[in-house]
Amino acid sequence: MNTKHETCDKLAEVIAAFPMETAQNGSLVEKRPYGNGHINDTFLLRCETPEKLEKKFILQRMNHSIFKNPPQLMENVVHVTQYLRKIILAQGGDPDRETLNVLQTRDGANWYLDNNHNYWRVFPFIERSVCLEKVENEKDFYDSAVTFGNFQKQLADFPVAVLHETIPNFHNTASRFADFQKAVSEGSKERLALAQAEIAFALERKEDTAVLTKLLAEGALPLRVTHNDTKLNNILFDADTHKALCIIDLDTVMPGLSLYDFGDSIRFGANTGAEDETDLSKVGLDLSLFEAFTKGYLEGCAGSLTAKEIELLPMGAKLMTYECGIRFLADYLTGDHYFKTHREHHNLDRARTQFRLVADMEAKWDKMAAIVEQYKDSFYMI
Ligand code: ADP
Ligand code: GN1
Ligand code: MG
């Protein structure tokens, strides 16, 4: 893929396709790469009127080597956001701030295909919002948990049949393990040597990989509509009230397990270190944050989780962390084609933090289970 800077200069054709520069919004005065997502190319565009009123937009080039069918992906995003709009309106909320909204092209389409076969989309920028790259305090994390739990509840009656599977087997950890084994068999000699310890760590835990998919197949866990990428920078906070405001990055909203959403949030937010921290002594599970998120998530789901789901919350956290680790490692071994990287061995560093976190969860397993036990009855009703 091109770098964002190269692309930024070539945006004119794409920008013209969307009604951003209008009499009401004024003309474009700024465009720059934006955010820290690992997948899409994101740009912030700012328009200004002669009276200095401004209107901002998020322009994204969808990563079509990862999302093989961007039109279907956009169909999902439009269905989900329109559905959420109705619910938010009925609840007296502000649908322009509490959900993403797709800005159609001047021709009335939900996406634009440029001459180089790249797919683009635009969302009005959610004003007066902030995006956090790490948890700054327990309250924010708790808030994000309530909001992710509530998101799943809002989508409880969503017509699942209309959703396309944008990435097949996205959180099928057993299938991710098979991909990882393939990467090991194809990996470069040099990288295989550097990652020996991490490969061994991953292989030792093979037995865990099928736990959730097996329970799902047996009917012991319910399939729900889930977000599937619930890291903290996929939620916006209100800049004024500091309350969690809007869940973004809806590309992977698909049928899934509640444990995926719970687990991925813990993986990213309850880690005492950054996802790509190189000093592994800083990496571990913060039990207070685990507790805050558990409490918030159960509250947000408001009685909709089954006893089995609640019991398995620690397993969700561990498996999502492990799975992300094998995904980073597989990408490292095969040449960094999936996740954006910003330095050499970046994906190996990321895999190492994930595995250190898994090891710490294993060491704290009884404490995690006790926290879940402590909160389980406050919100579960099934
Ligand atoms: P990726 O799939 O690459 O992670 P995201 O959709 O998460 O891309 O967008 C990247 C970043 O852009 C987000 O983390 C957030 O900071 C910002 N962002 C995305 N959409 C909006 C929006 N509608 N309003 C404000 N900021 C946004
Ligand atoms: C990617 O798109 P982004 O940066 O929010 C990835 C997630 C990983 C995450 C790791 C579609 O999320 O699955 O957990 O990186 N998204 C996709 O940080 O693969
Ligand atoms: Mg994102």
Coordinates of C-alpha atoms and ligand atoms in Angstrom, one line a residue:
M1 CA 0.0 0.0 0.0
N2 CA 1.1 3.6 -0.5
T3 CA 2.1 5.6 2.5
K4 CA -0.4 8.0 3.8
H5 CA 1.7 11.0 2.8
E6 CA 1.9 9.9 -0.8
T7 CA -1.8 9.3 -0.8
C8 CA -2.7 12.6 0.8
D9 CA -1.5 14.6 -2.2
K10 CA -3.7 12.5 -4.5
L11 CA -7.0 12.9 -2.7
A12 CA -8.6 15.6 -4.9
E13 CA -10.6 13.1 -7.1
V14 CA -11.9 11.3 -4.0
I15 CA -12.7 14.5 -2.1
A16 CA -14.7 15.8 -5.1
A17 CA -16.8 12.7 -5.1
F18 CA -18.3 13.5 -1.6
P19 CA -20.4 16.6 -0.7
M20 CA -18.0 18.0 1.8
E21 CA -17.1 21.2 0.2
T22 CA -20.6 22.9 0.0
A23 CA -21.9 26.4 0.5
Q24 CA -22.8 25.4 4.1
N25 CA -19.5 23.7 5.0
G26 CA -17.2 26.1 3.1
S27 CA -14.0 24.9 1.4
L28 CA -11.4 22.5 2.3
V29 CA -8.6 24.1 4.4
E30 CA -6.8 21.1 5.9
K31 CA -6.3 17.4 5.1
R32 CA -3.9 15.1 7.0
P33 CA -3.4 11.5 8.0
Y34 CA -5.2 10.8 11.2
G35 CA -5.4 8.2 14.0
N36 CA -3.6 5.0 14.9
G37 CA -5.6 2.3 13.3
H38 CA -3.6 -0.7 12.1
I39 CA -5.8 -1.4 9.1
N40 CA -7.4 1.4 7.1
D41 CA -5.9 4.6 5.9
T42 CA -7.6 7.4 7.7
F43 CA -7.5 11.2 6.9
L44 CA -9.0 14.1 8.7
L45 CA -10.5 16.8 6.4
R46 CA -11.5 20.2 7.6
C47 CA -13.7 22.6 5.7
E48 CA -14.2 26.2 6.7
T49 CA -16.7 28.9 5.7
P50 CA -15.7 32.6 5.2
E51 CA -17.3 33.2 8.6
K52 CA -14.8 30.7 10.1
L53 CA -17.4 28.0 10.8
E54 CA -15.8 24.6 10.4
K55 CA -17.0 21.2 9.6
K56 CA -14.7 18.1 9.8
F57 CA -14.8 14.7 8.2
I58 CA -13.1 11.4 8.4
L59 CA -12.1 10.0 5.0
Q60 CA -11.0 6.4 4.9
R61 CA -9.5 4.2 2.3
M62 CA -10.7 0.7 3.2
N63 CA -8.1 -1.9 3.2
H64 CA -9.4 -4.2 0.5
S65 CA -6.6 -6.7 0.8
I66 CA -8.0 -7.4 4.2
F67 CA -11.7 -6.7 3.6
K68 CA -12.2 -8.5 0.4
N69 CA -15.6 -7.0 -0.4
P70 CA -15.8 -3.3 0.6
P71 CA -19.3 -2.8 -0.9
Q72 CA -20.6 -5.6 1.4
L73 CA -18.7 -4.2 4.3
M74 CA -20.3 -0.8 3.7
E75 CA -23.7 -2.5 3.5
N76 CA -23.1 -3.8 7.0
V77 CA -22.0 -0.4 8.3
V78 CA -25.0 1.3 6.8
H79 CA -27.4 -1.3 8.2
V80 CA -25.9 -1.2 11.7
T81 CA -25.7 2.6 11.9
Q82 CA -29.2 3.1 10.6
Y83 CA -30.5 0.6 13.1
L84 CA -28.6 2.3 15.9
R85 CA -29.8 5.7 14.9
K86 CA -33.4 4.6 15.4
I87 CA -32.6 3.1 18.8
I88 CA -30.7 6.2 20.0
L89 CA -33.5 8.5 18.8
A90 CA -36.1 6.4 20.6
Q91 CA -34.0 6.6 23.8
G92 CA -33.8 10.4 23.5
G93 CA -30.1 10.4 22.5
D94 CA -28.2 12.3 19.8
P95 CA -27.8 10.0 16.8
D96 CA -25.3 12.4 15.2
R97 CA -22.9 11.9 18.1
E98 CA -23.7 8.5 19.5
T99 CA -23.2 6.5 16.3
L100 CA -21.2 6.8 13.2
N101 CA -23.1 8.1 10.2
V102 CA -22.1 7.4 6.6
L103 CA -21.9 10.4 4.3
Q104 CA -23.0 9.4 0.8
T105 CA -21.2 10.4 -2.4
R106 CA -22.7 13.1 -4.6
D107 CA -24.1 10.2 -6.6
G108 CA -25.9 8.8 -3.6
A109 CA -23.5 5.8 -3.0
N110 CA -22.1 4.7 0.3
W111 CA -18.6 4.5 -1.0
Y112 CA -16.4 5.7 -3.9
L113 CA -14.2 3.6 -6.1
D114 CA -11.3 5.5 -7.5
N115 CA -9.3 5.0 -10.7
N116 CA -6.7 2.9 -8.9
H117 CA -9.4 0.5 -7.6
N118 CA -9.3 1.8 -4.1
Y119 CA -12.5 2.0 -2.1
W120 CA -13.2 5.2 0.0
R121 CA -15.8 6.3 2.5
V122 CA -16.6 9.3 4.6
F123 CA -18.0 9.8 8.1
P124 CA -18.8 13.2 9.5
F125 CA -16.2 13.8 12.3
I126 CA -17.8 13.4 15.7
E127 CA -17.2 16.9 17.1
R128 CA -16.0 17.5 20.6
S129 CA -14.9 14.0 21.0
V130 CA -11.6 12.5 22.1
C131 CA -10.0 9.1 21.3
L132 CA -7.8 7.5 23.9
E133 CA -4.8 5.4 23.0
K134 CA -4.4 4.1 26.5
V135 CA -6.5 3.9 29.7
E136 CA -5.9 7.0 31.7
N137 CA -8.1 6.2 34.6
E138 CA -10.4 3.4 35.8
K139 CA -13.5 5.5 35.3
D140 CA -12.9 5.9 31.5
F141 CA -12.3 2.2 31.2
Y142 CA -15.4 1.3 33.2
D143 CA -17.4 3.7 31.0
S144 CA -16.1 2.1 27.8
A145 CA -17.2 -1.3 29.2
V146 CA -20.8 -0.1 29.9
T147 CA -20.9 1.3 26.4
F148 CA -19.6 -1.8 24.7
G149 CA -22.0 -3.9 26.8
N150 CA -24.8 -1.6 25.8
F151 CA -23.8 -1.7 22.1
Q152 CA -24.3 -5.5 22.2
K153 CA -27.7 -5.0 23.9
Q154 CA -28.8 -2.4 21.4
L155 CA -28.1 -4.9 18.6
A156 CA -29.7 -7.9 20.4
D157 CA -32.7 -7.9 18.0
F158 CA -30.7 -6.8 14.9
P159 CA -31.7 -8.9 11.8
V160 CA -28.5 -11.0 11.8
A161 CA -29.3 -12.5 8.4
V162 CA -28.5 -9.2 6.6
L163 CA -24.9 -9.1 7.9
H164 CA -22.1 -10.2 5.7
E165 CA -19.1 -11.9 7.2
T166 CA -16.5 -9.3 6.4
I167 CA -13.6 -11.5 7.5
P168 CA -14.4 -15.1 7.7
N169 CA -13.4 -16.9 10.9
F170 CA -12.3 -13.6 12.4
H171 CA -12.2 -14.8 16.0
N172 CA -12.1 -18.5 15.3
T173 CA -9.0 -19.1 17.4
A174 CA -8.5 -22.6 16.2
S175 CA -8.6 -21.4 12.6
R176 CA -6.2 -18.6 13.5
F177 CA -3.9 -21.3 15.0
A178 CA -3.9 -23.2 11.7
D179 CA -3.0 -19.9 9.9
F180 CA -0.2 -19.4 12.5
Q181 CA 1.2 -23.0 11.9
K182 CA 1.2 -22.3 8.2
A183 CA 3.1 -19.0 8.8
V184 CA 5.6 -21.0 10.8
S185 CA 6.1 -23.4 8.0
E186 CA 6.5 -20.6 5.5
G187 CA 8.4 -18.1 7.6
S188 CA 11.8 -16.6 6.8
K189 CA 14.7 -18.4 8.4
E190 CA 16.0 -15.3 10.1
R191 CA 12.6 -14.4 11.6
L192 CA 11.9 -17.9 12.7
A193 CA 15.2 -17.9 14.6
L194 CA 14.4 -14.6 16.3
A195 CA 10.9 -15.7 17.3
Q196 CA 11.7 -19.2 18.6
A197 CA 10.6 -18.6 22.2
E198 CA 7.3 -17.0 21.1
I199 CA 6.6 -19.8 18.6
A200 CA 7.1 -22.3 21.4
F201 CA 4.8 -20.3 23.8
A202 CA 2.1 -20.3 21.2
L203 CA 2.4 -24.0 20.3
E204 CA 2.2 -25.0 24.0
R205 CA -1.3 -23.5 24.2
K206 CA -2.8 -25.3 21.2
E207 CA -5.3 -27.0 23.4
D208 CA -6.9 -23.7 24.4
T209 CA -7.7 -22.6 20.9
A210 CA -10.8 -24.6 20.3
V211 CA -12.5 -24.0 23.7
L212 CA -14.9 -21.3 22.7
T213 CA -15.7 -22.5 19.2
K214 CA -16.5 -25.9 20.6
L215 CA -18.9 -24.5 23.2
L216 CA -20.5 -22.4 20.5
A217 CA -20.9 -25.5 18.2
E218 CA -22.5 -27.4 21.1
G219 CA -25.0 -24.6 21.8
A220 CA -23.5 -23.8 25.2
L221 CA -22.7 -20.3 24.2
P222 CA -25.1 -18.0 22.3
L223 CA -24.2 -16.3 19.0
R224 CA -24.8 -12.6 19.2
V225 CA -24.1 -9.5 17.1
T226 CA -20.8 -8.3 18.3
H227 CA -18.3 -5.6 17.5
N228 CA -15.2 -7.9 17.5
D229 CA -12.6 -5.1 17.7
T230 CA -13.3 -3.5 21.0
K231 CA -10.0 -1.8 21.7
L232 CA -10.1 1.5 23.5
N233 CA -9.2 3.6 20.4
N234 CA -12.4 2.3 18.7
I235 CA -14.6 4.3 21.1
L236 CA -14.8 8.0 21.3
F237 CA -15.3 9.9 24.5
D238 CA -17.2 13.2 25.0
A239 CA -14.6 15.9 25.3
D240 CA -16.9 17.9 27.7
T241 CA -18.4 15.2 29.9
H242 CA -15.6 12.6 29.5
K243 CA -18.3 9.9 29.1
A244 CA -17.9 7.2 26.5
L245 CA -19.9 8.5 23.5
C246 CA -19.7 6.5 20.3
I247 CA -18.4 3.2 19.2
I248 CA -16.5 3.4 15.9
D249 CA -14.7 1.1 13.6
L250 CA -17.7 -1.0 12.7
D251 CA -15.9 -3.0 9.9
T252 CA -16.0 -6.2 11.9
V253 CA -19.5 -6.1 13.4
M254 CA -20.6 -9.6 12.7
P255 CA -22.2 -12.5 14.5
G256 CA -19.8 -13.5 17.4
L257 CA -19.4 -14.2 21.1
S258 CA -19.8 -11.6 23.8
L259 CA -16.5 -13.1 25.1
Y260 CA -14.7 -11.7 22.0
D261 CA -15.8 -8.1 22.8
F262 CA -15.1 -8.5 26.5
G263 CA -11.8 -10.2 25.9
D264 CA -10.4 -7.8 23.3
S265 CA -11.1 -4.8 25.5
I266 CA -9.2 -6.4 28.4
R267 CA -6.4 -7.3 26.0
F268 CA -5.8 -3.8 25.0
G269 CA -7.0 -1.7 28.0
A270 CA -6.2 -3.7 31.1
N271 CA -2.6 -4.2 30.0
T272 CA -0.2 -2.2 32.2
G273 CA 2.0 -1.6 29.1
A274 CA 1.3 -0.6 25.5
E275 CA 0.5 -3.1 22.8
D276 CA 3.9 -2.6 21.3
E277 CA 5.9 -2.0 24.5
T278 CA 9.5 -3.3 24.2
D279 CA 10.2 -3.4 27.9
L280 CA 8.3 -6.5 28.9
S281 CA 8.7 -5.8 32.6
K282 CA 6.0 -3.1 32.1
V283 CA 3.5 -5.6 30.6
G284 CA 0.9 -7.3 32.7
L285 CA -2.7 -7.5 33.7
D286 CA -4.0 -4.7 35.9
L287 CA -6.5 -6.5 38.1
S288 CA -8.2 -3.2 39.1
L289 CA -8.9 -2.4 35.5
F290 CA -10.0 -6.0 34.9
E291 CA -12.5 -5.5 37.8
A292 CA -13.7 -2.1 36.5
F293 CA -14.3 -3.5 33.0
T294 CA -16.0 -6.6 34.3
K295 CA -18.4 -4.5 36.4
G296 CA -19.1 -2.1 33.6
Y297 CA -19.6 -4.7 30.9
L298 CA -22.0 -6.7 33.0
E299 CA -23.9 -3.5 33.8
G300 CA -24.0 -2.5 30.1
C301 CA -25.2 -6.0 29.0
A302 CA -27.9 -5.5 31.7
G303 CA -28.8 -9.1 32.4
S304 CA -28.5 -10.3 28.8
L305 CA -25.5 -12.6 29.4
T306 CA -25.9 -16.3 30.4
A307 CA -24.2 -17.8 33.4
K308 CA -21.9 -19.7 31.1
E309 CA -20.8 -16.5 29.3
I310 CA -20.1 -14.8 32.6
E311 CA -18.1 -17.8 33.9
L312 CA -16.0 -17.7 30.8
L313 CA -15.1 -14.0 30.8
P314 CA -11.5 -14.7 32.0
M315 CA -11.2 -17.3 29.2
G316 CA -12.4 -14.6 26.7
A317 CA -9.7 -12.3 27.9
K318 CA -7.0 -14.9 27.7
L319 CA -8.0 -16.2 24.3
M320 CA -8.4 -12.9 22.6
T321 CA -5.0 -11.9 23.9
Y322 CA -3.4 -15.2 22.8
E323 CA -5.2 -15.0 19.4
C324 CA -4.0 -11.4 18.8
G325 CA -0.5 -12.6 19.7
I326 CA -0.5 -15.4 17.1
R327 CA -1.9 -13.0 14.5
F328 CA 0.9 -10.5 15.1
L329 CA 3.5 -13.3 15.1
A330 CA 2.2 -15.0 11.9
D331 CA 2.3 -11.6 10.2
Y332 CA 5.9 -11.1 11.4
L333 CA 7.0 -14.4 10.2
T334 CA 5.5 -13.9 6.7
G335 CA 6.7 -10.4 6.2
D336 CA 4.4 -7.9 7.8
H337 CA 1.7 -7.7 5.2
Y338 CA -1.4 -7.4 7.4
F339 CA -0.9 -4.9 10.3
K340 CA 0.7 -1.6 9.6
T341 CA 4.1 -1.5 11.1
H342 CA 6.3 1.5 12.0
R343 CA 9.6 -0.1 12.9
E344 CA 11.5 -3.2 12.2
H345 CA 10.3 -6.2 14.3
H346 CA 7.2 -4.2 15.3
N347 CA 4.9 -7.2 15.0
L348 CA 7.3 -9.4 17.0
D349 CA 7.3 -6.8 19.7
R350 CA 3.5 -6.8 19.6
A351 CA 3.4 -10.6 19.8
R352 CA 5.7 -10.5 22.8
T353 CA 3.5 -8.2 24.8
Q354 CA 0.5 -10.3 24.0
F355 CA 2.2 -13.5 25.2
R356 CA 3.6 -11.8 28.3
L357 CA 0.0 -10.7 29.1
V358 CA -1.3 -14.2 28.5
A359 CA 1.3 -15.5 31.0
D360 CA 0.4 -12.9 33.5
M361 CA -3.3 -13.8 33.2
E362 CA -2.5 -17.4 33.8
A363 CA -0.6 -16.4 36.9
K364 CA -3.6 -14.3 38.1
W365 CA -6.3 -16.8 36.9
D366 CA -7.8 -17.4 40.3
K367 CA -8.0 -13.7 41.0
M368 CA -9.7 -13.0 37.7
A369 CA -12.2 -15.8 38.4
A370 CA -12.9 -14.4 41.9
I371 CA -13.6 -10.9 40.5
V372 CA -16.1 -12.4 38.0
E373 CA -17.7 -14.4 40.8
Q374 CA -18.0 -11.3 42.9
Y375 CA -20.0 -9.4 40.2
K376 CA -21.8 -12.2 38.5
D377 CA -25.1 -12.0 40.4
S378 CA -25.5 -8.2 40.3
F379 CA -26.5 -8.2 36.7
Y380 CA -27.1 -11.7 35.4
M381 CA -30.7 -12.7 35.1
I382 CA -30.9 -15.6 32.6
Ligands
ADP1 P1 -8.8 1.4 11.7 O1 -9.8 0.4 11.2 O2 -7.7 1.6 10.8 O3 -8.5 1.2 13.1 P2 -10.8 3.4 12.5 O4 -12.1 3.4 11.9 O5 -10.7 2.9 13.9 O6 -9.7 2.8 11.6 O7 -10.3 5.0 12.6 C1 -9.0 5.4 13.0 C2 -9.1 6.5 14.0 O8 -9.8 7.6 13.4 C3 -9.9 6.2 15.2 O9 -9.1 5.6 16.2 C4 -10.4 7.6 15.7 O10 -9.3 8.3 16.3 C5 -10.6 8.3 14.4 N1 -12.0 8.3 13.9 C6 -12.6 7.4 13.1 N2 -13.9 7.8 12.8 C7 -14.1 9.0 13.5 C8 -15.2 9.9 13.6 N3 -16.4 9.6 12.9 N4 -15.1 11.0 14.3 C9 -13.9 11.3 15.0 N5 -12.8 10.4 14.9 C10 -12.9 9.3 14.2
GN1_2 C1 -6.7 -4.1 14.2 O1 -8.4 -1.8 12.9 P1 -7.8 -1.7 14.3 O2 -6.5 -1.1 14.4 O3 -8.8 -1.1 15.2 C2 -7.3 -5.5 13.9 C3 -7.8 -6.1 15.2 C4 -6.6 -6.3 16.2 C5 -6.0 -4.9 16.4 C6 -4.8 -5.1 17.2 C7 -9.7 -5.8 11.0 O4 -7.6 -3.3 14.8 O5 -8.4 -7.4 14.9 O6 -7.1 -6.8 17.4 O7 -5.6 -4.3 15.1 N1 -8.5 -5.3 13.0 C8 -8.6 -6.1 11.9 O8 -4.4 -3.8 17.7 O9 -7.9 -7.1 11.7
MG3 MG -9.7 1.2 14.8

